[in-house]
Structures are given as structure tokens and as C-alpha cells.
mmCIF file of C-alpha atoms in Angstrom:
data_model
loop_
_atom_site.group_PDB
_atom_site.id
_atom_site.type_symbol
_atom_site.label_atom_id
_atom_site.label_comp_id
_atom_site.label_asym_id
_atom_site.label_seq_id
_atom_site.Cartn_x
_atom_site.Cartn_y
_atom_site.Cartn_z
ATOM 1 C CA UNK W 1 -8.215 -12.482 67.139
ATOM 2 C CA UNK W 2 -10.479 -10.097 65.343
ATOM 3 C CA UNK W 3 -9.970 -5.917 64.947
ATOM 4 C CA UNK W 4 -12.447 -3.373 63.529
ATOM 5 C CA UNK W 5 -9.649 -2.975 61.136
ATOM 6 C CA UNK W 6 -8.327 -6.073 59.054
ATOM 7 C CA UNK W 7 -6.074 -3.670 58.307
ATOM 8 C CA UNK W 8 -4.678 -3.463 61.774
ATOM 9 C CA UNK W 9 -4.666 -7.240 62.550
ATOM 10 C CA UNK W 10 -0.573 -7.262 61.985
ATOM 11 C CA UNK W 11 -0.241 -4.611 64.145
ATOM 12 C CA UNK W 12 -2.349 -6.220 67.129
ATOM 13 C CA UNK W 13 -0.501 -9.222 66.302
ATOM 14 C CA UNK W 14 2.630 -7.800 66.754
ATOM 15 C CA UNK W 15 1.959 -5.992 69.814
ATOM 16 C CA UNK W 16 1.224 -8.867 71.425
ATOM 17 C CA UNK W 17 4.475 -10.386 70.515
ATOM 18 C CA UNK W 18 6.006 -7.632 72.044
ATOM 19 C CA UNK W 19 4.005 -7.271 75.106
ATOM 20 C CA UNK W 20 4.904 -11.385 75.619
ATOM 21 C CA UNK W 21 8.776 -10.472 75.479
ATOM 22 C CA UNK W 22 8.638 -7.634 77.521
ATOM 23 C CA UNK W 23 7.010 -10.488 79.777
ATOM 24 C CA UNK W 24 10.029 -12.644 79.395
ATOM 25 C CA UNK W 25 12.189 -9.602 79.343
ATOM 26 C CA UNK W 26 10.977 -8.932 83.170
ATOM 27 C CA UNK W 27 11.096 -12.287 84.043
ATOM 28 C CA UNK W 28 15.240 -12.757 83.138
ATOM 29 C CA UNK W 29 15.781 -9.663 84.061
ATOM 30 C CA UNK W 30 14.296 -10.751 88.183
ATOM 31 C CA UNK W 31 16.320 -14.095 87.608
ATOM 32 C CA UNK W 32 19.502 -12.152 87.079
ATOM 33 C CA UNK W 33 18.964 -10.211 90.098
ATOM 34 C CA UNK W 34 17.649 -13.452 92.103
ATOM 35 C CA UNK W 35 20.945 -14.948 91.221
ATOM 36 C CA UNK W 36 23.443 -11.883 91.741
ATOM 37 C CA UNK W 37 24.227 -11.567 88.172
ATOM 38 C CA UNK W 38 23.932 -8.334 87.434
ATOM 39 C CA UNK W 39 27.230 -6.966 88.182
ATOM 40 C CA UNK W 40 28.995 -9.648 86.075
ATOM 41 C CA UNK W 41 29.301 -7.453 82.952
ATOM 42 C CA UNK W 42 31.291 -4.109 83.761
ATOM 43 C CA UNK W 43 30.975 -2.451 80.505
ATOM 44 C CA UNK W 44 28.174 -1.062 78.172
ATOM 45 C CA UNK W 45 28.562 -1.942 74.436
ATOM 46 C CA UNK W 46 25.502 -1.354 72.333
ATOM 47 C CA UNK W 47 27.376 -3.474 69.675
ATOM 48 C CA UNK W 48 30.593 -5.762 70.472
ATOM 49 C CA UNK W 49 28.522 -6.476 73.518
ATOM 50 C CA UNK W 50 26.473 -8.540 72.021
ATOM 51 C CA UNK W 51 28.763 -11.088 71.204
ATOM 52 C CA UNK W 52 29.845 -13.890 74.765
ATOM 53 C CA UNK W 53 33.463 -14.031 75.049
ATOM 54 C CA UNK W 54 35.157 -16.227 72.543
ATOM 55 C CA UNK W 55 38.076 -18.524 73.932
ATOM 56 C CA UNK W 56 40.074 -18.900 77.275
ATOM 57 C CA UNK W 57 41.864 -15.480 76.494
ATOM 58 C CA UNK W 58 38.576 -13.529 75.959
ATOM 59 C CA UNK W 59 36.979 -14.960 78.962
ATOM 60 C CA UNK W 60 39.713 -14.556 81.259
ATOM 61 C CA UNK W 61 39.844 -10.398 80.452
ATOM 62 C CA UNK W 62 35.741 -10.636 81.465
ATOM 63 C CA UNK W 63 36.604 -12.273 84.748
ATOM 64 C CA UNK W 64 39.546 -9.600 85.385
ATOM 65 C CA UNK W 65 37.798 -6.922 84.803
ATOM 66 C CA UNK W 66 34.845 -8.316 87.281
ATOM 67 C CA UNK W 67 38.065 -9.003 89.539
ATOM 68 C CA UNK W 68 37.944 -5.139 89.894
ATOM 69 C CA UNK W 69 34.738 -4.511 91.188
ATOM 70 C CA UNK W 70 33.547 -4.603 95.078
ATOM 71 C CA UNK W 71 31.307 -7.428 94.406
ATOM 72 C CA UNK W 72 34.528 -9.865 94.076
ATOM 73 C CA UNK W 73 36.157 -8.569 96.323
ATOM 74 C CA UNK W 74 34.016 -8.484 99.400
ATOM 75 C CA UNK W 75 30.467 -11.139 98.079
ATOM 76 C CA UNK W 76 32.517 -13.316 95.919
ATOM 77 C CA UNK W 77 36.021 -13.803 96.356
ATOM 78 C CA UNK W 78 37.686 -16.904 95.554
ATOM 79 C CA UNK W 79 34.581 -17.567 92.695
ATOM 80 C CA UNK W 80 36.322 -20.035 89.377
ATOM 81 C CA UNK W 81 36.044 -18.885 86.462
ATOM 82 C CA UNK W 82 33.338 -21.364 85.815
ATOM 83 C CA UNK W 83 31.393 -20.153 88.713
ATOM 84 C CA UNK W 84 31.627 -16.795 87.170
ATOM 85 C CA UNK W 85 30.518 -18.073 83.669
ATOM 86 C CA UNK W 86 27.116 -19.112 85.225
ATOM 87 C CA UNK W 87 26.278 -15.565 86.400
ATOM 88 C CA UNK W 88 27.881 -14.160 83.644
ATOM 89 C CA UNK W 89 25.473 -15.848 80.933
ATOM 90 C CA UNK W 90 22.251 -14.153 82.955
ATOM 91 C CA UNK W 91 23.088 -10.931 82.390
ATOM 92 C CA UNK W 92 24.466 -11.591 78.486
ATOM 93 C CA UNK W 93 20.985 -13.236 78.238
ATOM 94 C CA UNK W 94 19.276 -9.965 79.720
ATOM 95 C CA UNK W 95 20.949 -7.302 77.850
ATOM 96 C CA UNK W 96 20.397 -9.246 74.409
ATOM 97 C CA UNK W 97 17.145 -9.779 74.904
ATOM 98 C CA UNK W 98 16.851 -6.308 75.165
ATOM 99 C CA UNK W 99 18.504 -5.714 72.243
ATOM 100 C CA UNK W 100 16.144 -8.368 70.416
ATOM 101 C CA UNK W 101 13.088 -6.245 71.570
ATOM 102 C CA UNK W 102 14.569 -2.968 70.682
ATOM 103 C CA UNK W 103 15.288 -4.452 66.638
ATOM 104 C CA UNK W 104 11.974 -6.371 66.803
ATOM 105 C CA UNK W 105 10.105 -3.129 67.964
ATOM 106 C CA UNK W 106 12.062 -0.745 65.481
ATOM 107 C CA UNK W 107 12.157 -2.507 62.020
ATOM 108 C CA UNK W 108 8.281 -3.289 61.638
ATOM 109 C CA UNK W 109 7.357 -0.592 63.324
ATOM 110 C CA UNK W 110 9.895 1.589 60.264
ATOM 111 C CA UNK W 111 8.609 -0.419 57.510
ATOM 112 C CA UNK W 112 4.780 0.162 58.279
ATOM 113 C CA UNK W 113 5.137 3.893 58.920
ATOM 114 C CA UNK W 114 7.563 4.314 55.895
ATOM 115 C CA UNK W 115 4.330 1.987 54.025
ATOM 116 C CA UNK W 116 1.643 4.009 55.365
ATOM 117 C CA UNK W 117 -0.003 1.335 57.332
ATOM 118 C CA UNK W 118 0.236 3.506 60.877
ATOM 119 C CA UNK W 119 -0.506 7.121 61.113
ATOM 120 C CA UNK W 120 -1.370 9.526 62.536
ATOM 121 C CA UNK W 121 -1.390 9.314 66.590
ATOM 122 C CA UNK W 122 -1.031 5.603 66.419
ATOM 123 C CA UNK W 123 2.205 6.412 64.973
ATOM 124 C CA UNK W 124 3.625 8.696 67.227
ATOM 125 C CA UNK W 125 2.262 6.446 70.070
ATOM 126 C CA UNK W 126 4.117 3.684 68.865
ATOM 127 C CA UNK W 127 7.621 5.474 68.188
ATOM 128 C CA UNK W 128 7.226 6.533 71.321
ATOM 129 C CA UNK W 129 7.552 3.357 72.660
ATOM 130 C CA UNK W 130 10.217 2.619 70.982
ATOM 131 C CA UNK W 131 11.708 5.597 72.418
ATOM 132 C CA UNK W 132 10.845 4.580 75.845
ATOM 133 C CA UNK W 133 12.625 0.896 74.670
ATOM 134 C CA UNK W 134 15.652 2.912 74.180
ATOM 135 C CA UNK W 135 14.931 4.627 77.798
ATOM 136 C CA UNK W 136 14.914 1.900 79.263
ATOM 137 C CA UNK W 137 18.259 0.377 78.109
ATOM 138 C CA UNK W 138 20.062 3.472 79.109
ATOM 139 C CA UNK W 139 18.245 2.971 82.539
ATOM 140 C CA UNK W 140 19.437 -0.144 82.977
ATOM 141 C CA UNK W 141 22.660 0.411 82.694
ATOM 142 C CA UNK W 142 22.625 3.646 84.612
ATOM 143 C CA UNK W 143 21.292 0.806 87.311
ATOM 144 C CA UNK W 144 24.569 -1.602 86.667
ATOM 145 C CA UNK W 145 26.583 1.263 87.107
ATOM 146 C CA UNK W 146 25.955 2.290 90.583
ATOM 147 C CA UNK W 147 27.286 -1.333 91.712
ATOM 148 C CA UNK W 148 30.700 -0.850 90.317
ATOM 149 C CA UNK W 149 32.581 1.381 92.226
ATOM 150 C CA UNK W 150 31.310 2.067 95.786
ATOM 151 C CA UNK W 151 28.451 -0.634 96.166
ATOM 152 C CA UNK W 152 28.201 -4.531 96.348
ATOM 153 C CA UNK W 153 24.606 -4.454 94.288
ATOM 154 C CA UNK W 154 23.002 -2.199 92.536
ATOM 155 C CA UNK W 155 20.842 1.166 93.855
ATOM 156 C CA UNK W 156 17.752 -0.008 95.036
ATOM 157 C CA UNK W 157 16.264 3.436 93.992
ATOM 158 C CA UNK W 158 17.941 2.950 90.279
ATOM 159 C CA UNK W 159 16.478 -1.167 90.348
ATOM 160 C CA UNK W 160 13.020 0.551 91.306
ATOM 161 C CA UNK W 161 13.553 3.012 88.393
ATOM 162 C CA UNK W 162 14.411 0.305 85.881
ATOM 163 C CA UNK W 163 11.725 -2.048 87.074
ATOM 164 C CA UNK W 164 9.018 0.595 87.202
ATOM 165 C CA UNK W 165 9.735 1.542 83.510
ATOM 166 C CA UNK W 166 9.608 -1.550 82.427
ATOM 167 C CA UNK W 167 6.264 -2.252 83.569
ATOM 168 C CA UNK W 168 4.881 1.149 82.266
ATOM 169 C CA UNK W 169 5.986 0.091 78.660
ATOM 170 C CA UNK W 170 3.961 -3.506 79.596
ATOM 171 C CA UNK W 171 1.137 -1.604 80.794
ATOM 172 C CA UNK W 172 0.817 1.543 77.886
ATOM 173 C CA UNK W 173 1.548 -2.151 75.653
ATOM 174 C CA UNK W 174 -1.097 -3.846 76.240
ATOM 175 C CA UNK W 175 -3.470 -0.703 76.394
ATOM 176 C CA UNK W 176 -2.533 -0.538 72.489
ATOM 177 C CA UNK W 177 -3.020 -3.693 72.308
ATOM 178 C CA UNK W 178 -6.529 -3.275 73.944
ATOM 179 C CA UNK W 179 -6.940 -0.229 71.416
ATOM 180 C CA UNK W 180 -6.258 -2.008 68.457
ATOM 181 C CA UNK W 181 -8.851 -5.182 69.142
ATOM 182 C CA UNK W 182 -11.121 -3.712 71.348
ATOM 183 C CA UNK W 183 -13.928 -0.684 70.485
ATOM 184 C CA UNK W 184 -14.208 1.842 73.655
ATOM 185 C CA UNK W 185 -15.782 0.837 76.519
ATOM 186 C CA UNK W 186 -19.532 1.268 77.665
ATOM 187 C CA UNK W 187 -19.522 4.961 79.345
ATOM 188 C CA UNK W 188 -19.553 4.255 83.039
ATOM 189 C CA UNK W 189 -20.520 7.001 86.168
ATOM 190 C CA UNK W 190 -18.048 8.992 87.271
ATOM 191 C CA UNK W 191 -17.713 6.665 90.598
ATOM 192 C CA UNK W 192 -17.495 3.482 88.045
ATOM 193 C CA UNK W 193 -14.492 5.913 86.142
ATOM 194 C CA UNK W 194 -12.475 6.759 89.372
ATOM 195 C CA UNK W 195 -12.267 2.507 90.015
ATOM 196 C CA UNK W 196 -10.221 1.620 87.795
ATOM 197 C CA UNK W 197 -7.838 4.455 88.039
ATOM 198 C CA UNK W 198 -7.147 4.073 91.672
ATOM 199 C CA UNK W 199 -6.393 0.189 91.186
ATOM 200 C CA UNK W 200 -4.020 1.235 88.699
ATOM 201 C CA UNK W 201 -2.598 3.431 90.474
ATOM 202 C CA UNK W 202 -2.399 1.358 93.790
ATOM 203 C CA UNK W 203 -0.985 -1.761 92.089
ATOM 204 C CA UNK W 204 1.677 0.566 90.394
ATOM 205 C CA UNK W 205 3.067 2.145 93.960
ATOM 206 C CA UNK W 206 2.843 -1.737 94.897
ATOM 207 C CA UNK W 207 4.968 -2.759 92.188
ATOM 208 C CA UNK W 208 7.502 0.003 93.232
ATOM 209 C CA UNK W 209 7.583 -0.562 96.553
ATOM 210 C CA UNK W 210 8.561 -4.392 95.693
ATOM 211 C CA UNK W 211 10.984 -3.252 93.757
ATOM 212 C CA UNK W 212 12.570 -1.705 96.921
ATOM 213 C CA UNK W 213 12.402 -5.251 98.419
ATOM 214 C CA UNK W 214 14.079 -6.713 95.553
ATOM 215 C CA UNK W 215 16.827 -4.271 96.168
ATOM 216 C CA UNK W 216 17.625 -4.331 99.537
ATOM 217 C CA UNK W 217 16.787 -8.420 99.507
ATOM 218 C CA UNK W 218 14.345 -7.859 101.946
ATOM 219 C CA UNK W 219 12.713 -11.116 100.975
ATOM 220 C CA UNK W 220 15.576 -13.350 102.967
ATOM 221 C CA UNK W 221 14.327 -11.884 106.127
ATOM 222 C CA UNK W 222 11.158 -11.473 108.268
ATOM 223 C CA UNK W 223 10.065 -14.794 106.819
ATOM 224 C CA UNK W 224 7.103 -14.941 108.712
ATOM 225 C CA UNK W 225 3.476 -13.858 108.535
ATOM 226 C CA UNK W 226 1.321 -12.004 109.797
ATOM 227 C CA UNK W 227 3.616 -10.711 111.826
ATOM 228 C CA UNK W 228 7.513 -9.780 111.280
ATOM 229 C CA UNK W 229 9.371 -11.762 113.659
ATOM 230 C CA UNK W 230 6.296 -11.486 116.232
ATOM 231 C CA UNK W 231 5.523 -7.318 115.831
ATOM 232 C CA UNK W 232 3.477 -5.725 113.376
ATOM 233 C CA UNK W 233 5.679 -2.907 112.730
ATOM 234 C CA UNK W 234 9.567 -4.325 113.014
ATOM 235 C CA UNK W 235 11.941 -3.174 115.111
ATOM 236 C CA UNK W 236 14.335 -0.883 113.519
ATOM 237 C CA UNK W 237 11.565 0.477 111.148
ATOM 238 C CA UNK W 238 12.867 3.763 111.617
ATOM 239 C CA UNK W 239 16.956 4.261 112.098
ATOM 240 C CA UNK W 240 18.320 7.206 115.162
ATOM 241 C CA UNK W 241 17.853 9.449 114.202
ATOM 242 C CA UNK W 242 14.557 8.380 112.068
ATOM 243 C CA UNK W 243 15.183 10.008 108.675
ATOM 244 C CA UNK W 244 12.594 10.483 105.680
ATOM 245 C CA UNK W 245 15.311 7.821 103.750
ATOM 246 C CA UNK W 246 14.756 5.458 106.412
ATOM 247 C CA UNK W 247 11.494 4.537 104.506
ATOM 248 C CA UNK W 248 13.382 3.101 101.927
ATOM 249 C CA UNK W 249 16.899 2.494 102.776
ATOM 250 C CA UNK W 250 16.108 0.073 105.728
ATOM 251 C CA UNK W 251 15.111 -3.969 105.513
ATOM 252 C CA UNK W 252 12.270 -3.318 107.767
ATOM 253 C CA UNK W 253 11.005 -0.673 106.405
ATOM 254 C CA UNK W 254 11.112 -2.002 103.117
ATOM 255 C CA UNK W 255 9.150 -4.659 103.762
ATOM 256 C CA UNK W 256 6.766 -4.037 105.553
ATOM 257 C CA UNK W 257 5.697 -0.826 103.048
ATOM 258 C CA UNK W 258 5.101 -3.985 100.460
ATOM 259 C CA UNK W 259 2.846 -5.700 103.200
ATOM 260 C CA UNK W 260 0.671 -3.000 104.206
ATOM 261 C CA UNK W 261 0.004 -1.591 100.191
ATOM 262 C CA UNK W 262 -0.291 -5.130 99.708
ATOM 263 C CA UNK W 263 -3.182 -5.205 102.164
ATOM 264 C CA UNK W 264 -4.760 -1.867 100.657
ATOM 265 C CA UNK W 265 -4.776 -3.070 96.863
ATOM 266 C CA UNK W 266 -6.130 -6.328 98.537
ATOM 267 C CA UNK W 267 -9.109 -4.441 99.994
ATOM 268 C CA UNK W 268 -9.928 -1.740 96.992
ATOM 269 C CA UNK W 269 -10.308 -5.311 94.888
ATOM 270 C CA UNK W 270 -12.506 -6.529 97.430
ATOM 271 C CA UNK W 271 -14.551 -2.945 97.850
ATOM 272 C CA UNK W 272 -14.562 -2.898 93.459
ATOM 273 C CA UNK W 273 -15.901 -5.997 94.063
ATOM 274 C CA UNK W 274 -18.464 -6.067 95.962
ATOM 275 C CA UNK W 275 -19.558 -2.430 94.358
ATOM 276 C CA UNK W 276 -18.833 -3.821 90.649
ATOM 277 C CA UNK W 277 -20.417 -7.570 91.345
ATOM 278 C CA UNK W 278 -24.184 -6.853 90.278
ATOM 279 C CA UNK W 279 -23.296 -4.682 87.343
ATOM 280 C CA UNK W 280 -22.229 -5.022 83.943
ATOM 281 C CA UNK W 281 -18.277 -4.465 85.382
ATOM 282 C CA UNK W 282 -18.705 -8.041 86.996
ATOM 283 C CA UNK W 283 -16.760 -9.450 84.848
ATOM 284 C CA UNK W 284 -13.469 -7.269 85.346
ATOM 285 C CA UNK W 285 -14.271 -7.933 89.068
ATOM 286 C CA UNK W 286 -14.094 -11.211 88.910
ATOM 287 C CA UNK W 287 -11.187 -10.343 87.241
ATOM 288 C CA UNK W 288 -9.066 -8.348 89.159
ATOM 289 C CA UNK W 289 -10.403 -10.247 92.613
ATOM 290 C CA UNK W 290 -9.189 -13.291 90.987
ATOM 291 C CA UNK W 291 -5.838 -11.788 89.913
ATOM 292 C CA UNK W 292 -4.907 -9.823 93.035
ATOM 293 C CA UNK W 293 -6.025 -12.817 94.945
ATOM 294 C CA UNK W 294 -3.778 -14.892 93.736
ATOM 295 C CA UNK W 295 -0.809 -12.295 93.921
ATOM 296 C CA UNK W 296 -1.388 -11.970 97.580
ATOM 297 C CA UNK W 297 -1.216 -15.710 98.180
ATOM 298 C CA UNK W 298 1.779 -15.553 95.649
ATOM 299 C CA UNK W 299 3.385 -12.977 98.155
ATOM 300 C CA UNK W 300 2.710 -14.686 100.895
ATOM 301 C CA UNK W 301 4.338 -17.851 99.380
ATOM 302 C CA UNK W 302 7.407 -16.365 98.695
ATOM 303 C CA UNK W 303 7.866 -14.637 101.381
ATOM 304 C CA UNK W 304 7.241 -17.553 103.645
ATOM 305 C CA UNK W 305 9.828 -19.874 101.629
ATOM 306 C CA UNK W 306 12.649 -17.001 101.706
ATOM 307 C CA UNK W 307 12.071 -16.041 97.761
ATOM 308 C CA UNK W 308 13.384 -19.640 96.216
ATOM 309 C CA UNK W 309 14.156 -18.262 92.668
ATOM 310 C CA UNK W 310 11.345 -20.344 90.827
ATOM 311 C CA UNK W 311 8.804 -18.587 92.869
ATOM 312 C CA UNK W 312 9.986 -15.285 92.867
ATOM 313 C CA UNK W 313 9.958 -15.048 89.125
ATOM 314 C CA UNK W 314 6.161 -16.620 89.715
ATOM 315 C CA UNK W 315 5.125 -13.299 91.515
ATOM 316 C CA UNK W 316 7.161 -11.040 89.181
ATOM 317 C CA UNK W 317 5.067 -12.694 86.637
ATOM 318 C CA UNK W 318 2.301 -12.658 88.905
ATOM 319 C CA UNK W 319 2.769 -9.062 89.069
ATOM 320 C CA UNK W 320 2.459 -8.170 85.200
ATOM 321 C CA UNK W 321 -1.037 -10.373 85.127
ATOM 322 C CA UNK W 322 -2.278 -7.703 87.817
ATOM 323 C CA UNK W 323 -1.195 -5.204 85.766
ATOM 324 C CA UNK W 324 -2.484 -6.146 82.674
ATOM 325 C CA UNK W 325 -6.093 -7.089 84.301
ATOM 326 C CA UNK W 326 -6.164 -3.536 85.953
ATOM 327 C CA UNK W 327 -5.302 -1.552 82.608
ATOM 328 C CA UNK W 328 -8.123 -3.810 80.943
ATOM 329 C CA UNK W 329 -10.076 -2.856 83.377
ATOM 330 C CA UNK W 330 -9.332 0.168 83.080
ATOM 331 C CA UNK W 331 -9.497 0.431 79.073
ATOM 332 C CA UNK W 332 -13.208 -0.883 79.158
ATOM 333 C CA UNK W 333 -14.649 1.292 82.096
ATOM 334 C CA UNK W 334 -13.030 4.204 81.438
ATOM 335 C CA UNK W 335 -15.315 5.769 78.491
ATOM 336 C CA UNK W 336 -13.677 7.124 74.934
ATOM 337 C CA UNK W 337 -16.172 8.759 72.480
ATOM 338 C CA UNK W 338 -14.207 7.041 69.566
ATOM 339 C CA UNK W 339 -11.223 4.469 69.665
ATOM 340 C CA UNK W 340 -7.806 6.022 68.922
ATOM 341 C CA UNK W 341 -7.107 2.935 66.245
ATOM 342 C CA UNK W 342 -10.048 4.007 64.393
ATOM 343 C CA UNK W 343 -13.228 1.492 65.440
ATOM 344 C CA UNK W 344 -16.224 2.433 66.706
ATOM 345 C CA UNK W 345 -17.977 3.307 69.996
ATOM 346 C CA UNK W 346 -18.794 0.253 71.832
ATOM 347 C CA UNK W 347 -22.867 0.994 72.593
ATOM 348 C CA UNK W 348 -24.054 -0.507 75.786
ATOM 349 C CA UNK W 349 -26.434 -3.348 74.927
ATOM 350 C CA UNK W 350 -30.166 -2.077 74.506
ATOM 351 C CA UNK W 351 -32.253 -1.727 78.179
ATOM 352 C CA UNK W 352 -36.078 -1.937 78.356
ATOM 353 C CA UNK W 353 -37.333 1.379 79.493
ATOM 354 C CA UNK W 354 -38.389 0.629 83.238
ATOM 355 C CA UNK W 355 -34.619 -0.673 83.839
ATOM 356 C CA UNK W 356 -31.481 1.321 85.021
ATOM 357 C CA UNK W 357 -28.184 0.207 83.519
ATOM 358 C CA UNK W 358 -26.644 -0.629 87.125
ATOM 359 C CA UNK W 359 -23.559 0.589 85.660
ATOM 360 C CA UNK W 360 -24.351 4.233 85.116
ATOM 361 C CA UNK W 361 -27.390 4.510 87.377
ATOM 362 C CA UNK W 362 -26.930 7.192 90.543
ATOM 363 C CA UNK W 363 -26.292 4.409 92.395
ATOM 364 C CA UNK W 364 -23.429 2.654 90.651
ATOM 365 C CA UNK W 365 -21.232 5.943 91.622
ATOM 366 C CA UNK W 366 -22.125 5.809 95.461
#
């Protein structure tokens, strides 16, 4: 890995680290919700709750206070104790690791600012991370919360919360990351500029809107394709009276919103494509073809096979790669006069005089 900076080379270094368990972080975090885990822990302590139960007497006060909840009583009545362990160790997993990242985030990131080695912006972009690390936390519990009194899961609107914050921290992540190693990008037309941007964009509201799905376990039903059940748009898309809510409180509604942004990211990749495929941006669209390719067959996959838990993780995960090929996409093609890390502008590589750069000729921008 090289920087403009030697100087910076930790920092990269470390970013990536983080970046990887945010990764991991997202992945646990979709098997504890795969496996109806997230409920097991009732309570929210930043510091005893980091330690598992420890003996028979400790354990058994977990299990009665899960006893309490809706969940038990009307999903999972009659569950052993040892039944309960196994969901209860995916959510003690989850919350630590979050507590891992938070400590792993905070302490270098204290030592190098009380050392000098980040300042200026860089500093204040990377505590505010960590600030959005702490965000997150109290999202996620404000998520566990809503499944404890009145619910048998959790909000799907507080899940798509959670889930969409953690891939913002991924995606501004990696773009630091991208800072850090990378000098700016070859100025692009303005057409080139909006690309990018709208992919982001696009695969972001996609993300959400599976989020929704993951909620409502919309995945478990409709299991076929093209079509749901035989009709493009599903019966019961809309409730009586059809409500603006209906969009995201319904199964079939749900679900097929994921389809049809599915299909619209699907064809801006294909339209970057073929716009992108003669110019010096081939290579992100390759990229992001290749990536949101994949995703869709991914999708498709899952949805077919009624979201086995291996293979939903597999398109959570499949869902961060998108991500992170958009924003460096997006990092490249989007044009900065200088980097914010402190390297220098990235010149586009010398043209003889009779030859457009396809990139930022007229007609790159049609």
C-alpha cells in the first residue's frame, strides 16, 4: 500500500482495519436478525454488558427477563434455556463487537491527535466518525427497544435506520480511506460528475429499501421470479383503504419496492456502462457492472431459496462491495483541486494535440 504521505501510511492502514470490521460488524449484525436474536438481550449496559452471564444463577435471570417480553410469549414459548443460549450469544457477539470498534476507533485515533500526527480537517473528519460510532450504538439499541413491549421484532423503520447508518460510516470509511492512498481524480465533464453521484445515490435508497425487507421478512415469501406469485405488482400491494404507510408497512409492498430499484440501479450500471466503456472511466465500469451484476444474481438467489442464512449474509456482504465500488467510483470521477490528506492533484496522463480526452470531451457529458 503506498500514500503521498509515509506519514499517513498508519492511518490508511488503520482505516482499513476499521472499514473490514465494520464489514464483519454488518455481517453479525444480519446473522442476528436472520436468526431472531435480537430481542434476546433486554437491557442496555455500556459496561457490565459486556461480560456473558456467569453460572446457572446468572443465566437463568437473562432467560427471565426474556420470559417477559412478547417475543416468548407469542414466537417462542416453551424455548430451553439452551435454545435460548444459542440466540442469546448472537446478539452478545453483536453488541461487543461494537464495542471493540468503538475502543479500536477511539484510542489511536486519541493518541495521534494528542501526537500531532492528524490535523486539521482530517481530524475533525475522523472524530466525527467516531461520533457517528457512538450514533450508531445508541441507534441500535433505540432499534432493540421497540421489540420489547408492544412488538414481536423490531421496527422495520428503526432496523432501516440502524442499517442505513451503518453503511454511511462504511461508505464516508472507505472514502478516507480512498483520500488517504489515492491523489484526486482526473477532472471529468459535468455529465461524467453527475454518474457517479446518482449510482450512489440509487444503490443507497436500494440498500434502504432492503432493509425494509429484512424487517418485515419479506424474503420468506413471493419466492418466485419474475413475477410474485404469477403478477407483477402483488396483490395486496396497497391495504383498504391504500395509505402512504402501506408502502412500507406491507410484505408486498416491501418487496417488490426492492425489485423494481433493483431493476433501476441494474440499468443506470448498464447506461454508465455503455456511456463510460470507451473512456478513461472504463475501468470503474467494469467495475460497478461487475459488482451490481453480481448483486442482482445474488438477489435473485436468495430470494429464490427463501433467504437460507449463509446466503443472505452473502448479499449483505454483497451489498457493502456495491457500495464501496460506487464511492470509488465516485472518489476518482468526481474532481478535487487538491486531496484533503494533503497529496497532490492527480493530472490526467499527457494527450497528443489532435486527440480529445473522451472523458472530458463535449461528448463524454451527452
Amino acid at each position: 500500500m503506498t500514500t503521498s504521505n509515509p506519514q499517513m501510511r498508519p492511518v490508511a492502514l488503520w482505516l482499513i482495519v476499521m472499514a473490514v470490521l465494520t464489514a464483519i460488524m454488518v455481517t453479525i449484525g444480519g446473522a442476528t436478525r436472520l436468526t431472531d436474536s435480537g430481542l434476546s438481550i433486554t437491557e442496555w449496559d455500556l459496561i457490565m454488558g459486556s461480560l456473558p452471564p456467569m453460572g446457572d444463577a446468572a443465566w437463568a435471570e437473562v432467560f427471565d427477563k426474556y420470559r417477559t417480553i412478547p417475543e416468548y410469549e407469542l414466537v417462542n414459548k416453551g424455548m430451553t434455556l439452551d435454545q435460548f443460549k444459542e440466540i442469546f450469544w448472537w446478539e452478545w457477539g453483536h453488541r461487543n463487537l461494537g464495542r471493540l470498534i468503538g475502543m479500536a476507533f477511539f484510542l489511536p485515533l486519541l493518541w495521534w491527535s494528542v501526537r500531532g500526527r492528524v490535523t486539521g480537517g482530517l481530524r475533525w473528519r475522523l472524530w466525527g466518525l467516531f461520533a457517528l460510532i457512538g450514533m450508531q450504538g445508541a441507534i441500535g439499541w433505540f432499534m432493540v427497544s421497540s421489540g420489547l413491549s408492544e412488538r414481536v421484532d423490531v421496527s422495520q423503520y428503526r432496523l432501516a435506520l440502524h442499517l442505513g447508518t451503518a453503511f454511511i460510516l462504511f461508505g464516508l470509511i472507505i472514502w478516507q480511506i480512498l483520500a488517504l492512498m489515492r491523489p484526486p481524480g482526473v477532472a471529468a465533464s459535468a455529465g461524467f460528475r453527475r454518474w457517479p453521484l446518482v449510482l450512489m445515490a440509487a444503490v443507497f435508497v436500494q440498500i434502504i429499501l432492503g432493509a425494509f425487507v429484512a424487517g418485515l421478512r419479506a424474503g420468506k415469501t413471493y419466492n418466485t421470479w419474475p413475477l410474485m406469485d404469477g403478477r407483477f405488482i402483488p396483490e395486496g400491494y396497497f391495504g383498504e383503504p391504500a395509505r402512504f404507510h402501506d408502502l412500507f408497512d406491507r410484505i408486498a409492498s416491501v418487496q417488490f419496492n426492492h425489485r423494481i430499484m433493483a431493476y433501476v440501479v441494474f440499468g443506470l450500471a448498464v447506461a454508465f456502462f455503455l456511456k463510460a466503456r470507451k473512456t478513461v472511466a472504463k475501468k470503474h465500469a467494469h467495475a460497478l457492472m461487475g459488482a451490481i451484476g453480481l448483486q442482482a444474481v445474488l438477489g435473485i438467489w436468495t430470494l429464490l431459496a427463501a433467504v437460507p442464512l449463509w446466503l443472505g449474509l452473502v448479499h449483505q456482504l454483497g451489498a457493502l462491495g456495491v457500495l464501496a465500488v460506487t464511492v470509488w467510483a465516485a472518489y476518482d470521477l468526481i474532481p478535487r483541486a487538491t486531496s484533503r490528506a494533503g497529496t497532490a492533484p492527480r493530472s490526467a496522463a499527457p494527450q497528443p494535440a489532435a486527440t480529445e480526452n473522451p472523458l472530458t470531451s463535449p461528448a463524454a457529458s451527452d
